[in-house]
Amino acid sequence: MKKMLGLLVSLTLISGVCAAVLAYVNSITKDPIAATAEKAREAAKAAVLCGEEGYAVEGRSGEGYGGDIVLMVGFKKDKKTVISYKVLQASETPGLGMKLKTPEFADQFSGKDGSALKVKKDGGDIEAITSATITSRAVCKAIADAQSKL
């Protein structure tokens, strides 16, 4: 019993020290991480507008194969025509779903109405990424989400 109590006290102390170290590291890295994320958003806003006047809006879909897909989407002044998008967050399958970042996939959204996007399998005109239809659908939904915020 005495040995058990000694182990319990030791584990409690070790856990407390680890928790304190993690809390300290979090407190000193939280602001720099937030600043870096904000810089990335600002750079994405400039990139998706491609020098045109328009709107840059963040859109999200929780239906990606690997989780949330978050895009910065540029729209023309009419608030419906897509200029381009930039990926802010995606955890899709490397080599398949992550092709959502390639110009070959992304360029097909340019000039289209953001609320009417569908992959060809669903009756639309977006060519889905091979073996990554779920990701392709999620990109369409993230763009529609961004447009709904205008």
Short mmCIF file of C-alpha atoms in Angstrom, two decimals:
data_model
loop_
_atom_site.label_atom_id
_atom_site.label_comp_id
_atom_site.label_asym_id
_atom_site.label_seq_id
_atom_site.Cartn_x
_atom_site.Cartn_y
_atom_site.Cartn_z
CA MET A 1 0.00 0.00 0.00
CA LYS A 2 2.84 2.38 0.90
CA LYS A 3 4.53 1.62 -2.45
CA MET A 4 1.28 2.30 -4.29
CA LEU A 5 0.88 5.66 -2.57
CA GLY A 6 4.47 6.60 -3.48
CA LEU A 7 3.81 5.77 -7.14
CA LEU A 8 0.60 7.79 -7.11
CA VAL A 9 2.36 10.83 -5.66
CA SER A 10 5.20 10.50 -8.20
CA LEU A 11 2.83 10.23 -11.15
CA THR A 12 0.80 13.18 -9.89
CA LEU A 13 3.91 15.36 -9.59
CA ILE A 14 5.18 14.34 -13.03
CA SER A 15 1.75 15.02 -14.57
CA GLY A 16 1.57 18.41 -12.86
CA VAL A 17 5.02 19.42 -14.14
CA CYS A 18 4.16 18.28 -17.68
CA ALA A 19 0.87 20.21 -17.60
CA ALA A 20 2.67 23.34 -16.40
CA VAL A 21 5.29 23.07 -19.16
CA LEU A 22 2.60 22.58 -21.82
CA ALA A 23 0.62 25.56 -20.50
CA TYR A 24 3.74 27.72 -20.60
CA VAL A 25 4.64 26.67 -24.15
CA ASN A 26 1.06 27.33 -25.25
CA SER A 27 1.10 30.81 -23.72
CA ILE A 28 4.27 31.84 -25.54
CA THR A 29 3.34 30.31 -28.92
CA LYS A 30 -0.37 31.20 -29.11
CA ASP A 31 0.08 34.79 -30.35
CA PRO A 32 2.82 34.04 -32.94
CA ILE A 33 0.71 31.19 -34.35
CA ALA A 34 -2.34 33.46 -34.61
CA ALA A 35 -0.27 36.18 -36.29
CA THR A 36 1.12 33.70 -38.83
CA ALA A 37 -2.40 32.43 -39.60
CA GLU A 38 -3.64 35.99 -40.13
CA LYS A 39 -0.73 36.75 -42.49
CA ALA A 40 -1.61 33.61 -44.46
CA ARG A 41 -5.24 34.75 -44.72
CA GLU A 42 -4.22 38.20 -45.94
CA ALA A 43 -1.86 36.71 -48.53
CA ALA A 44 -4.63 34.34 -49.64
CA LYS A 45 -7.05 37.26 -50.04
CA ALA A 46 -4.65 39.02 -52.39
CA ALA A 47 -3.92 35.82 -54.30
CA VAL A 48 -7.55 34.87 -54.96
CA LEU A 49 -8.48 38.27 -56.35
CA CYS A 50 -5.73 38.07 -58.98
CA GLY A 51 -5.54 41.87 -59.18
CA GLU A 52 -9.28 42.26 -59.87
CA GLU A 53 -11.70 44.22 -57.74
CA GLY A 54 -13.97 41.88 -55.88
CA TYR A 55 -14.54 40.05 -52.64
CA ALA A 56 -12.38 37.53 -50.83
CA VAL A 57 -14.37 35.35 -48.46
CA GLU A 58 -13.53 32.29 -46.38
CA GLY A 59 -15.64 29.20 -47.05
CA ARG A 60 -15.74 25.91 -45.21
CA SER A 61 -17.00 22.39 -45.78
CA GLY A 62 -16.95 19.72 -43.11
CA GLU A 63 -17.47 17.02 -45.72
CA GLY A 64 -13.91 16.50 -46.95
CA TYR A 65 -12.53 12.96 -46.93
CA GLY A 66 -9.96 13.91 -44.29
CA GLY A 67 -12.04 16.47 -42.39
CA ASP A 68 -12.71 20.17 -42.84
CA ILE A 69 -11.72 21.96 -46.02
CA VAL A 70 -11.28 25.71 -45.62
CA LEU A 71 -10.80 27.90 -48.68
CA MET A 72 -10.29 31.60 -49.34
CA VAL A 73 -12.46 32.27 -52.38
CA GLY A 74 -12.29 35.31 -54.65
CA PHE A 75 -15.50 36.56 -56.27
CA LYS A 76 -16.07 39.25 -58.87
CA LYS A 77 -18.05 42.36 -57.98
CA ASP A 78 -21.29 40.61 -58.99
CA LYS A 79 -20.85 38.49 -55.82
CA LYS A 80 -21.40 35.20 -57.65
CA THR A 81 -18.67 34.66 -60.25
CA VAL A 82 -15.65 32.81 -58.87
CA ILE A 83 -12.22 34.26 -59.67
CA SER A 84 -10.14 31.61 -57.89
CA TYR A 85 -9.57 29.95 -54.54
CA LYS A 86 -6.68 29.18 -52.23
CA VAL A 87 -6.61 26.34 -49.71
CA LEU A 88 -6.23 27.48 -46.10
CA GLN A 89 -6.81 24.08 -44.49
CA ALA A 90 -7.20 20.55 -45.83
CA SER A 91 -6.21 17.12 -44.56
CA GLU A 92 -7.02 15.11 -47.64
CA THR A 93 -5.19 12.02 -48.87
CA PRO A 94 -1.71 12.92 -50.19
CA GLY A 95 -1.45 12.36 -53.94
CA LEU A 96 -5.22 12.17 -54.38
CA GLY A 97 -7.43 14.62 -52.50
CA MET A 98 -4.61 17.10 -52.02
CA LYS A 99 -4.78 17.70 -55.78
CA LEU A 100 -7.41 20.27 -54.82
CA LYS A 101 -4.42 22.63 -54.60
CA THR A 102 -3.32 22.07 -58.22
CA PRO A 103 -4.07 24.63 -60.92
CA GLU A 104 -5.43 21.83 -63.13
CA PHE A 105 -8.27 21.28 -60.68
CA ALA A 106 -8.71 24.80 -59.28
CA ASP A 107 -8.78 26.61 -62.65
CA GLN A 108 -12.04 24.94 -63.69
CA PHE A 109 -13.94 26.96 -61.05
CA SER A 110 -12.92 30.32 -62.51
CA GLY A 111 -15.78 32.18 -64.16
CA LYS A 112 -18.51 29.95 -62.73
CA ASP A 113 -21.37 30.79 -60.37
CA GLY A 114 -20.22 29.71 -56.91
CA SER A 115 -23.68 28.61 -55.80
CA ALA A 116 -24.25 26.28 -58.78
CA LEU A 117 -21.11 24.17 -58.61
CA LYS A 118 -21.42 20.39 -58.84
CA VAL A 119 -19.16 17.61 -59.98
CA LYS A 120 -20.07 15.84 -63.21
CA LYS A 121 -21.24 12.73 -61.30
CA ASP A 122 -23.90 14.96 -59.71
CA GLY A 123 -24.95 16.63 -62.97
CA GLY A 124 -22.56 19.58 -62.85
CA ASP A 125 -19.59 20.59 -64.97
CA ILE A 126 -16.70 20.22 -62.50
CA GLU A 127 -14.38 17.35 -63.36
CA ALA A 128 -13.76 15.57 -60.05
CA ILE A 129 -10.29 14.59 -58.96
CA THR A 130 -9.78 10.95 -59.90
CA SER A 131 -10.47 8.74 -56.86
CA ALA A 132 -11.29 11.83 -54.78
CA THR A 133 -14.91 12.67 -55.59
CA ILE A 134 -15.66 13.35 -51.91
CA THR A 135 -12.94 16.02 -51.84
CA SER A 136 -14.18 17.54 -55.10
CA ARG A 137 -17.73 17.78 -53.74
CA ALA A 138 -16.41 19.35 -50.53
CA VAL A 139 -14.58 22.03 -52.53
CA CYS A 140 -17.84 22.87 -54.33
CA LYS A 141 -19.60 23.13 -50.97
CA ALA A 142 -16.86 25.29 -49.46
CA ILE A 143 -17.14 27.71 -52.40
CA ALA A 144 -20.93 27.82 -52.04
CA ASP A 145 -20.45 28.49 -48.30
CA ALA A 146 -18.15 31.40 -49.08
CA GLN A 147 -20.63 32.86 -51.55
CA SER A 148 -23.48 32.58 -49.04
CA LYS A 149 -21.53 34.96 -46.78
CA LEU A 150 -21.54 37.79 -49.32
#
